[in-house]
XYZ file of C-alpha atoms in Angstrom:
82
model
C 145.076 136.320 115.133
C 146.965 137.802 112.224
C 149.627 135.066 112.084
C 148.486 131.817 110.467
C 150.393 128.584 111.056
C 150.593 126.211 108.099
C 152.483 123.439 109.858
C 149.806 120.917 108.891
C 150.465 121.636 105.209
C 154.198 121.024 105.570
C 153.607 117.836 107.570
C 151.218 116.538 104.895
C 153.701 117.329 102.121
C 156.294 115.219 103.872
C 153.832 112.550 105.004
C 155.006 113.071 108.580
C 152.868 112.735 111.691
C 152.758 115.086 114.650
C 154.351 112.349 116.764
C 157.213 111.891 114.292
C 157.895 115.637 114.177
C 157.696 115.908 117.956
C 160.261 113.136 118.382
C 162.563 114.680 115.769
C 162.546 118.132 117.394
C 162.397 116.865 120.982
C 159.151 118.485 122.145
C 155.889 116.856 123.200
C 153.277 115.892 120.607
C 150.798 118.038 122.556
C 152.971 121.117 122.032
C 153.323 120.363 118.307
C 149.520 120.013 118.106
C 149.022 123.343 119.877
C 151.288 124.980 117.316
C 149.770 123.110 114.362
C 146.218 124.019 115.361
C 147.025 127.719 115.728
C 146.493 127.837 119.491
C 150.083 128.827 120.346
C 150.694 132.374 121.551
C 154.443 132.203 120.906
C 157.102 129.996 119.369
C 160.758 129.901 120.330
C 163.257 130.543 117.578
C 165.037 127.340 118.588
C 161.786 125.415 118.003
C 161.184 127.151 114.677
C 164.781 126.383 113.694
C 164.326 122.707 114.574
C 161.042 122.486 112.648
C 162.612 124.070 109.558
C 165.646 121.790 109.819
C 163.555 118.613 110.073
C 160.992 119.634 107.434
C 163.663 121.202 105.195
C 161.641 124.365 104.772
C 161.771 128.095 105.427
C 159.939 129.879 108.284
C 157.700 131.490 105.657
C 156.495 128.028 104.636
C 155.098 127.594 108.145
C 154.115 131.128 109.206
C 152.229 133.772 107.262
C 150.598 137.067 108.116
C 146.939 137.816 107.362
C 145.499 141.294 108.054
C 143.153 141.517 111.056
C 139.542 141.024 110.075
C 140.417 139.115 106.911
C 139.576 135.451 106.631
C 142.695 133.327 106.443
C 142.826 132.160 102.824
C 144.001 128.655 102.083
C 147.740 128.182 101.949
C 149.043 128.867 98.413
C 149.069 125.619 96.513
C 146.545 123.946 98.818
C 143.434 124.938 96.879
C 140.906 122.215 96.309
C 139.545 122.077 92.787
C 135.869 121.290 92.315
């Protein structure tokens, strides 16, 4: 898939669990996990709006486009130094 979901990065930055986010945006933890793990085929704008409101971020902090066939590089700022 060409769209990469970086919800896990934003959750880690805010030290928030999937369960906490799910409760704050009023969807099931399973559905948040599906989105976080990149298994979702679609996301409602109302859900994206709620996520951005709770995490105080922009949609581009959660979603990014990667060309087909390219490996999804790490989220900017999430590089691990050796």
